[in-house]
Short mmCIF file of C-alpha atoms and ligand atoms in Angstrom, two decimals:
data_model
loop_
_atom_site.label_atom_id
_atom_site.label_comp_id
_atom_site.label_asym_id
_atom_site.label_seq_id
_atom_site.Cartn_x
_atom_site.Cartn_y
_atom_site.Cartn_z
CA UNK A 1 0.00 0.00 0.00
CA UNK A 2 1.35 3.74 -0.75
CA UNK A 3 1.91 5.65 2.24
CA UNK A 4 -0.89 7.71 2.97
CA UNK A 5 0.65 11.14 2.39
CA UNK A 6 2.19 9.70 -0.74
CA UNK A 7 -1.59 8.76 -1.76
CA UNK A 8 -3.08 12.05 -0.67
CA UNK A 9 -0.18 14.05 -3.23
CA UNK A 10 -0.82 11.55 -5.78
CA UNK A 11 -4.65 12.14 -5.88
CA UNK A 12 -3.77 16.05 -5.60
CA UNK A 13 -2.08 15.60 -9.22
CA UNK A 14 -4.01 13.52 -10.75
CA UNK A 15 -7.26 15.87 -10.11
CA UNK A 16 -5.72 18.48 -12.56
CA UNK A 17 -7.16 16.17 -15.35
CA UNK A 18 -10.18 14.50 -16.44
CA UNK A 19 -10.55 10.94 -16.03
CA UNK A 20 -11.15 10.86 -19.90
CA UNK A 21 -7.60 12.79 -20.36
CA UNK A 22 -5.74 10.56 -17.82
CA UNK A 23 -7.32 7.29 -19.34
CA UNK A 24 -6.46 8.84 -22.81
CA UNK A 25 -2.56 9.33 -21.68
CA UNK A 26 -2.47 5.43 -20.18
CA UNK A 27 -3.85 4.21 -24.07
CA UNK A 28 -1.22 6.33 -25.36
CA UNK A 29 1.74 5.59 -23.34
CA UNK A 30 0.90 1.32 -23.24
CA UNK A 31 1.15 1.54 -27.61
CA UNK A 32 4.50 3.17 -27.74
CA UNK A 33 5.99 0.82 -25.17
CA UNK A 34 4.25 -1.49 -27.53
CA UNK A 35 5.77 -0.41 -30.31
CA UNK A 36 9.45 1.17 -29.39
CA UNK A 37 10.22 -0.98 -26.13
CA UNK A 38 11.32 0.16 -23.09
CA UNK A 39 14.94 0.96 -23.86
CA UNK A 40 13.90 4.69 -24.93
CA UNK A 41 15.39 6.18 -21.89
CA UNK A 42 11.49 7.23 -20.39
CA UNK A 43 10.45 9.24 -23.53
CA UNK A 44 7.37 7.48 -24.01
CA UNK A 45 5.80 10.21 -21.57
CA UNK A 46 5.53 13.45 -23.61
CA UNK A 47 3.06 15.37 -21.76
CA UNK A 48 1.95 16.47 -17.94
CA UNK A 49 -1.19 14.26 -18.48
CA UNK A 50 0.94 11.30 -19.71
CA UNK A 51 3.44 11.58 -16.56
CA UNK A 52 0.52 12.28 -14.23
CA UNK A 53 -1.56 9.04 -15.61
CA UNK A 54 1.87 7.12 -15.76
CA UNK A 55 2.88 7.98 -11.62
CA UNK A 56 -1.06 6.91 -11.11
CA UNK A 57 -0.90 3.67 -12.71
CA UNK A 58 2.99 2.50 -12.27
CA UNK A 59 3.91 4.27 -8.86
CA UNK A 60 1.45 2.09 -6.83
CA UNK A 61 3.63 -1.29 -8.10
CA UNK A 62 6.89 0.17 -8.55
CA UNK A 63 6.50 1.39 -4.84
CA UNK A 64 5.46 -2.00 -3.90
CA UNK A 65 8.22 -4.00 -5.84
CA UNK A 66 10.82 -1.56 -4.30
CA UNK A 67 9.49 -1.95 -0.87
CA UNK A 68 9.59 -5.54 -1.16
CA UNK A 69 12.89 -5.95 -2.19
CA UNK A 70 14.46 -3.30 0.26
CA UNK A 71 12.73 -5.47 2.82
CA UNK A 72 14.61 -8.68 1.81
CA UNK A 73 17.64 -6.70 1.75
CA UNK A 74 16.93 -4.31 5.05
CA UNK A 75 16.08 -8.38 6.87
CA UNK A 76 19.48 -9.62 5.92
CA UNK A 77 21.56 -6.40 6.92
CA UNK A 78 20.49 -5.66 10.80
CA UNK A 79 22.24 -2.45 11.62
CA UNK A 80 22.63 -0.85 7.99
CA UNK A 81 21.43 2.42 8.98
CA UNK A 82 22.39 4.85 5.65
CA UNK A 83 21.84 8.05 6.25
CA UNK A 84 22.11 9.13 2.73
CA UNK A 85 20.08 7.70 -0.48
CA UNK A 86 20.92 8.23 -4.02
CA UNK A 87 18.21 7.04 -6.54
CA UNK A 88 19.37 7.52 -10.06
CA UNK A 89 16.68 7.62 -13.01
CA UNK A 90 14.31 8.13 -10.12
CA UNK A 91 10.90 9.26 -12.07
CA UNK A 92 8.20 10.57 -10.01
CA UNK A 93 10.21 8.95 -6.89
CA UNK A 94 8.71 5.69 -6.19
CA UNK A 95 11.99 4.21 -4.82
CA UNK A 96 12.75 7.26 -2.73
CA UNK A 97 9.52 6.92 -0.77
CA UNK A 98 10.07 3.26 -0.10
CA UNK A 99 13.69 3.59 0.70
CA UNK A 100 12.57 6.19 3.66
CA UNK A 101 9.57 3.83 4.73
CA UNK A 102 12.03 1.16 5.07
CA UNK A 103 15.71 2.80 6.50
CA UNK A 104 13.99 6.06 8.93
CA UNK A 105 17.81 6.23 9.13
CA UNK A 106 17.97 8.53 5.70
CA UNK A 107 18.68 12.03 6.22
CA UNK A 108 19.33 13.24 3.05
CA UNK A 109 18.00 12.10 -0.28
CA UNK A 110 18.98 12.85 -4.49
CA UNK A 111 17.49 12.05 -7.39
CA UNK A 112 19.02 11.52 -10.50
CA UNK A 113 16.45 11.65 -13.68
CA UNK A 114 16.69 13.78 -17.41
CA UNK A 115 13.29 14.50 -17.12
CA UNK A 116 12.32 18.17 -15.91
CA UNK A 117 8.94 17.24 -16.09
CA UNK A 118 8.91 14.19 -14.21
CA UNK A 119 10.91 15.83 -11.65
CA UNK A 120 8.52 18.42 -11.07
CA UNK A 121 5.70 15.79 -10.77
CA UNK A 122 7.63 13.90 -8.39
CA UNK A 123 9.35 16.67 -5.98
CA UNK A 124 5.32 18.07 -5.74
CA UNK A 125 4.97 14.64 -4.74
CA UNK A 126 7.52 14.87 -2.19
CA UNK A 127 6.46 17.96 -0.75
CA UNK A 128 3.71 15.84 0.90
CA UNK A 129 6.31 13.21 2.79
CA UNK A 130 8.27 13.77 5.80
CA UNK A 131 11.21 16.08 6.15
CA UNK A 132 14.11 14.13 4.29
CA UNK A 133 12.04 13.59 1.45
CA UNK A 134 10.43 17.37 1.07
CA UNK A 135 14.11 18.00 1.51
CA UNK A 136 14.95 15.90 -1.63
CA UNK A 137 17.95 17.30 -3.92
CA UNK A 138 16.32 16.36 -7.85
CA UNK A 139 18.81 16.56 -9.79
CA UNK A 140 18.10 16.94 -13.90
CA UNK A 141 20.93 15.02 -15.45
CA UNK A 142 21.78 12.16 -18.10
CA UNK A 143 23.09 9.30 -16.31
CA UNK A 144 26.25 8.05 -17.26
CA UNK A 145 29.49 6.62 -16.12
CA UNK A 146 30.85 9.64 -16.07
CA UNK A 147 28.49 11.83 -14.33
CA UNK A 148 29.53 13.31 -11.14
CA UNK A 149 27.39 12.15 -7.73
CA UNK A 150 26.50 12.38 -4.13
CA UNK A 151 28.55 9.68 -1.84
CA UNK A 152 25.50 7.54 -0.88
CA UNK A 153 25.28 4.87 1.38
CA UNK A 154 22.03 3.33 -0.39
CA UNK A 155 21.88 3.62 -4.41
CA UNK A 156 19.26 2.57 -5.59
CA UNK A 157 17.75 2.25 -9.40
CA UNK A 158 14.32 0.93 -9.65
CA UNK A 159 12.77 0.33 -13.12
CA UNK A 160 15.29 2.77 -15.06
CA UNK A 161 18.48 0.51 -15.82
CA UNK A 162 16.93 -1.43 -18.63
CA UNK A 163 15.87 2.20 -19.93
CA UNK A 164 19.67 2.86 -21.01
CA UNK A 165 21.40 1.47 -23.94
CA UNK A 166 22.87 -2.32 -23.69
CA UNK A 167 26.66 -1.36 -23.95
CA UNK A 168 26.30 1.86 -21.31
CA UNK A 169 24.87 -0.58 -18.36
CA UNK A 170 27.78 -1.92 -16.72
CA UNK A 171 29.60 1.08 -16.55
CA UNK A 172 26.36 2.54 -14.70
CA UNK A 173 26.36 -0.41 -12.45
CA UNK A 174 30.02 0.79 -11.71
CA UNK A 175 28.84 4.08 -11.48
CA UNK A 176 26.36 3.40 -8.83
CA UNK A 177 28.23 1.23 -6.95
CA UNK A 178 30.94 3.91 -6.18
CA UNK A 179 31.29 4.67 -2.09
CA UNK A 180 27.81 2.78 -1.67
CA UNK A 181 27.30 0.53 1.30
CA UNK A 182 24.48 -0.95 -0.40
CA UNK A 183 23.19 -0.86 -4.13
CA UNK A 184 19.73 -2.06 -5.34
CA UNK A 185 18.58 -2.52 -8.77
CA UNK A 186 15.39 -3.26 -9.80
CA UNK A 187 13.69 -4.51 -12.81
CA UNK A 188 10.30 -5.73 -14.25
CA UNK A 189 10.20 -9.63 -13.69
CA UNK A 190 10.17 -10.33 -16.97
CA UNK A 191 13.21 -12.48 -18.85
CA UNK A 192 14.37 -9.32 -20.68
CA UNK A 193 14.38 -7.47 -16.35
CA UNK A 194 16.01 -10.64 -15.37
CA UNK A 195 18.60 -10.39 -17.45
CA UNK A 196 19.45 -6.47 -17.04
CA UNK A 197 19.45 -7.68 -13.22
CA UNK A 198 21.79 -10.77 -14.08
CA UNK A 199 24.36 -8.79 -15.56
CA UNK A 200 24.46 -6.38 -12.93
CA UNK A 201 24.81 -9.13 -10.81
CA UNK A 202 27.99 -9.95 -12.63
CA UNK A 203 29.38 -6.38 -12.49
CA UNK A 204 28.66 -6.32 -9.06
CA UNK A 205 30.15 -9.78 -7.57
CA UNK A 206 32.94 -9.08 -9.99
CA UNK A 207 34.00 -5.70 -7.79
CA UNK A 208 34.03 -7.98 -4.63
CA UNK A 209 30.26 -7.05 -3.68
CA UNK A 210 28.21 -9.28 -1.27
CA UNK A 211 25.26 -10.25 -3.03
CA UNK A 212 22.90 -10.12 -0.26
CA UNK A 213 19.89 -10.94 -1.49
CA UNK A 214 17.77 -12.52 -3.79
CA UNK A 215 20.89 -14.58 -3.78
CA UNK A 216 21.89 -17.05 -1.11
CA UNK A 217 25.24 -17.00 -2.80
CA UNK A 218 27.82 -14.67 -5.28
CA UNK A 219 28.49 -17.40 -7.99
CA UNK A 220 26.95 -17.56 -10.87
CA UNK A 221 23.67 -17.68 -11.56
CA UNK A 222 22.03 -21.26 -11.92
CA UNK A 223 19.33 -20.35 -13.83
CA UNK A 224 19.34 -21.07 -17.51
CA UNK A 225 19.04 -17.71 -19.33
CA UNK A 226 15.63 -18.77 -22.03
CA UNK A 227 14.25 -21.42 -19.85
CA UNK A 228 13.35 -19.24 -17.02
CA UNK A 229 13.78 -16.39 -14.78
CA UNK A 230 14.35 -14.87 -11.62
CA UNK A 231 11.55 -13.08 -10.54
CA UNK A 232 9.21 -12.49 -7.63
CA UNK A 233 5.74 -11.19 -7.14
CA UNK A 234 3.91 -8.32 -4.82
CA UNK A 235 0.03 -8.15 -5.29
CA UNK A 236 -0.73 -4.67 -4.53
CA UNK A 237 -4.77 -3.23 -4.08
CA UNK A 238 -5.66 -0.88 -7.21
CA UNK A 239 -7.01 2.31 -6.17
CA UNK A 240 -10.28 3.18 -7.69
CA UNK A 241 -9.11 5.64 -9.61
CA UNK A 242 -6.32 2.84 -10.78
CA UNK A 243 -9.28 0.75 -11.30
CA UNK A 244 -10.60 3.90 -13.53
CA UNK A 245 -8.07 4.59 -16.13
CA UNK A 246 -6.55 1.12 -16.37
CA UNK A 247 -8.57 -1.51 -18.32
CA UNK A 248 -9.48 -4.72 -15.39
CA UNK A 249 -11.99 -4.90 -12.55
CA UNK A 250 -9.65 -6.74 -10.25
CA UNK A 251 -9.32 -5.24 -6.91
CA UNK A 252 -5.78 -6.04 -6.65
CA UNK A 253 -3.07 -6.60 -9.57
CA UNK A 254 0.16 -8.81 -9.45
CA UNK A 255 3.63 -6.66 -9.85
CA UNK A 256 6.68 -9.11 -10.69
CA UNK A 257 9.84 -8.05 -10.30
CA UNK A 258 13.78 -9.06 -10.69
CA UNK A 259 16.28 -7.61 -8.33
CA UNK A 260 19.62 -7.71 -6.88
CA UNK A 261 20.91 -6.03 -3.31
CA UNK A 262 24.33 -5.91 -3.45
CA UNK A 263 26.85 -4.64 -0.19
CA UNK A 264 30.44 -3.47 0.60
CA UNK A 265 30.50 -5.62 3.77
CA UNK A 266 29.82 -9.91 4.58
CA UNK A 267 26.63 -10.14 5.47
CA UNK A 268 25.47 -13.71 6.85
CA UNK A 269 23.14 -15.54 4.48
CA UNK A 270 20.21 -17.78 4.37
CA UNK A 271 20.87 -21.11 2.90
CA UNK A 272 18.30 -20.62 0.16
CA UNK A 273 15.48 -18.36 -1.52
CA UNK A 274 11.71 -19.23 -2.16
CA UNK A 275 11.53 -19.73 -5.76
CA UNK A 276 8.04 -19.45 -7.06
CA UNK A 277 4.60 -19.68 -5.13
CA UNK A 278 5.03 -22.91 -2.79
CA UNK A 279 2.72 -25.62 -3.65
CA UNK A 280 1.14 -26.28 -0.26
CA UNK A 281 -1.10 -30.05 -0.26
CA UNK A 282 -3.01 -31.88 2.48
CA UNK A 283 0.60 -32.44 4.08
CA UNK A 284 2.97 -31.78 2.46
CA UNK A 285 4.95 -27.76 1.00
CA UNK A 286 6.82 -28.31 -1.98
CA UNK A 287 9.47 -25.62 -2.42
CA UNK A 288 11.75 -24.53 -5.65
CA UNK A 289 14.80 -23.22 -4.12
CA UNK A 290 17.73 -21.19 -5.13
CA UNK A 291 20.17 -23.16 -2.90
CA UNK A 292 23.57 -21.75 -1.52
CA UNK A 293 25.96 -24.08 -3.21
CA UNK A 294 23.37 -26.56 -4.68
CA UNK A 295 22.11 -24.72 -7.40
CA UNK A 296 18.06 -25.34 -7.60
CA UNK A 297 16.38 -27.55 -5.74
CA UNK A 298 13.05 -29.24 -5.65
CA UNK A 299 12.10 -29.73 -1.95
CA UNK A 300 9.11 -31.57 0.04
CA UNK A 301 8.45 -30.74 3.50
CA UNK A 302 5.68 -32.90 4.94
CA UNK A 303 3.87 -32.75 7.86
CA UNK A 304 6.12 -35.28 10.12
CA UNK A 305 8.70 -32.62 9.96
CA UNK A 306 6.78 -30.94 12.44
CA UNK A 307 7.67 -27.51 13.50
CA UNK A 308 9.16 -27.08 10.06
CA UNK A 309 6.08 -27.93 8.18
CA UNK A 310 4.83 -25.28 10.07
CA UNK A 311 7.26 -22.70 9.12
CA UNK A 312 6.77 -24.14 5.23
CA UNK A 313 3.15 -23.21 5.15
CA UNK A 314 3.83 -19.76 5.38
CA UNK A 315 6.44 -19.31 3.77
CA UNK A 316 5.87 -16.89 0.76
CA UNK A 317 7.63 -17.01 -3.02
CA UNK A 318 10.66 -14.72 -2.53
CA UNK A 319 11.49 -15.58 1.17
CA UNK A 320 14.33 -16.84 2.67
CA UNK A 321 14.54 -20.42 3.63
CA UNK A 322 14.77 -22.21 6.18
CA UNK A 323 13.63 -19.19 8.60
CA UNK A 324 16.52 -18.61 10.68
CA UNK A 325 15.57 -20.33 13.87
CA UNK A 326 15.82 -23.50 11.68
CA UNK A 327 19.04 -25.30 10.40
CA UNK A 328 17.60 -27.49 6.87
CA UNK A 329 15.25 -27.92 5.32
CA UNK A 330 16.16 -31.66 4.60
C1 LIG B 401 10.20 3.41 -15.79
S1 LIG B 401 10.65 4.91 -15.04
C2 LIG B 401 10.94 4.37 -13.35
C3 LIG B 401 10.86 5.50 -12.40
C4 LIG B 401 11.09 5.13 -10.94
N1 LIG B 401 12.46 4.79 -10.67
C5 LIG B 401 10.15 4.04 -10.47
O1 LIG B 401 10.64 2.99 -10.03
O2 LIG B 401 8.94 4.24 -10.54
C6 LIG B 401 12.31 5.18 -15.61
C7 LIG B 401 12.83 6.59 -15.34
O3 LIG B 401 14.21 6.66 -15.68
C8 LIG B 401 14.43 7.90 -16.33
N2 LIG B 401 15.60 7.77 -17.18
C9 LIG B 401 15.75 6.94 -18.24
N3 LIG B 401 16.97 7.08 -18.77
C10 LIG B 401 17.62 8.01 -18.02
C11 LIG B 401 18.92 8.58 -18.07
N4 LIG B 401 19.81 8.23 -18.99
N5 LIG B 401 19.26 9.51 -17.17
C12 LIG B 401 18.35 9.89 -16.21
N6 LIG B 401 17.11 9.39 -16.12
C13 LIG B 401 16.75 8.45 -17.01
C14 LIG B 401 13.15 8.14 -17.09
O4 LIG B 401 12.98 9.52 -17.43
C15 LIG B 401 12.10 7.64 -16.12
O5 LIG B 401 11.66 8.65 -15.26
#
């Protein structure tokens, strides 16, 4: 769920325009991703009303799939307290309001994003939030390996990588990785998202970074790029007004998501990660896992394991496993 006061803003902008304009924008802005892709570097949204209907309709799940995986990473890393947060190709801000509901730690907060426009959408936004977020620095700038930047001990990009060209990527994971405790990138769980998150991956573990989560591990990744991906899922309410301008009756949509925390110091691990929705039987939980030095593994836990059967039935898709008061899951 959006914060209220992020809500409250977001309603504010979104009342400058007609329902039949905003709808209008969301039909406009779904054909050219259609038709050009996503690696356009965000100029699929040409107007107010097209960056007003896209922070209505994409900042609810882009929220939620940053929230979710700054949780995983927050769990695994008691005692990172960053004070500062640098969120480059930041949009409306999304990942800058879920960084600050997660870490109340952050005192001071920049955004990096070439979009005046979208800045101005998302630092009215802001205004609404608590002090280090009205305080935000949005900064209009190209990203690029060369750009100058903020020390930060959270970087964060959410949604944004897979915006820039192929070749320019892994210098912009290098980029964001410089002087950061922690880095988080975030992509849409789709194969193309996993694999902009993969190769990060690589950059990262290749500059001695702890992958901290989804990861159990920093080796390679063991699954096979074209049979599947790594991705997770957040089911998020839709607002009416969601509801409104975006085709579906459904109360509630699905967000998937890749990602990849990434962090300066060892951090202990779990053994393994939740892959996919556990099948839970009269029984018996079966569990995909992404295992620490197995690679994936199929795994039944059945009732006569007791207290971790338990533990198995709620267990979600994207959790760590075994919870920590329990050794394996054998
Ligand atoms: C899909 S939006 C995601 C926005 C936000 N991070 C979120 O999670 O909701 C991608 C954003 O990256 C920005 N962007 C794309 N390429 C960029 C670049 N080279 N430099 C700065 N910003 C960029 C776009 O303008 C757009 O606002």
């Amino acid at each position: 769920m959006l914060p209220d006061d992020l809500s409250a803003a977001l309603d504010q902008a979104v009342a400058r325009f007609s329902p039949q304009e905003l709808s209008d924008a969301v039909t406009r802005i779904t054909e050219r991703y259609r038709v050009a892709g996503v690696s356009t570097g965000g100029n699929h949204l040409r107007s107010r009303a097209d960056i007003t209907a896209y922070a209505a309709y994409r900042m609810p799940a882009t929220y939620a799939a940053a929230s979710t995986a700054m949780r995983q990473a927050a769990m695994l890393t008691p005692g990172f307290e960053p004070r500062s947060h640098l969120d480059a190709g930041g949009g409306t801000g999304a990942a800058i309001w879920a960084a600050a509901g997660i870490w109340p730690s952050i005192e001071r907060i920049t955004v990096v994003e070439h979009d005046a426009h979208i800045i101005d959408l998302g630092r009215r936004l802001a205004r609404g939030g608590a002090a280090p977020l009205r305080g935000t620095t949005w900064r209009q700038a190209s990203i690029g390996a060369g750009l100058d930047r903020p020390a930060a001990d959270l970087v964060t990009m959410s949604y944004a990588l897979g915006e820039l060209p192929g070749p320019d990527r892994p210098g912009v994971v290098k980029w964001l990785a410089e002087e950061a405790a922690m880095v988080i990138i975030i992509e849409p769980g789709t194969p193309a998202g996993h694999a902009t998150v993969a190769a990060a991956r690589d950059v990262l573990a290749a500059q001695g970074r702890t992958i901290v989560a989804p990861c159990p591990h920093d080796g390679a990744c063991p699954i096979q790029e074209g049979r599947d991906w790594c991705h997770f899922s957040v089911r998020l309410p839709r607002t009416s007004l969601h509801r409104r301008i975006k085709a579906g009756t459904l109360s509630f949509e699905d967000e998937k998501f890749s990602y990849v925390a990434a962090t300066t110091g060892p951090w202990p691990r779990p053994a393994s990660r939740v892959l996919r929705h556990p099948q839970k039987r009269k029984g018996v939980v079966s569990l995909r896992l992404c295992t620490e030095g197995d690679g994936l593994r199929d795994v039944i836990v059945s009732k006569r394991q007791g207290g971790l059967y338990r533990q198995a039935r709620d267990v979600d898709w994207g959790d760590a496993w075994p919870p920590p008061s329990i050794e394996s899951p054998d």
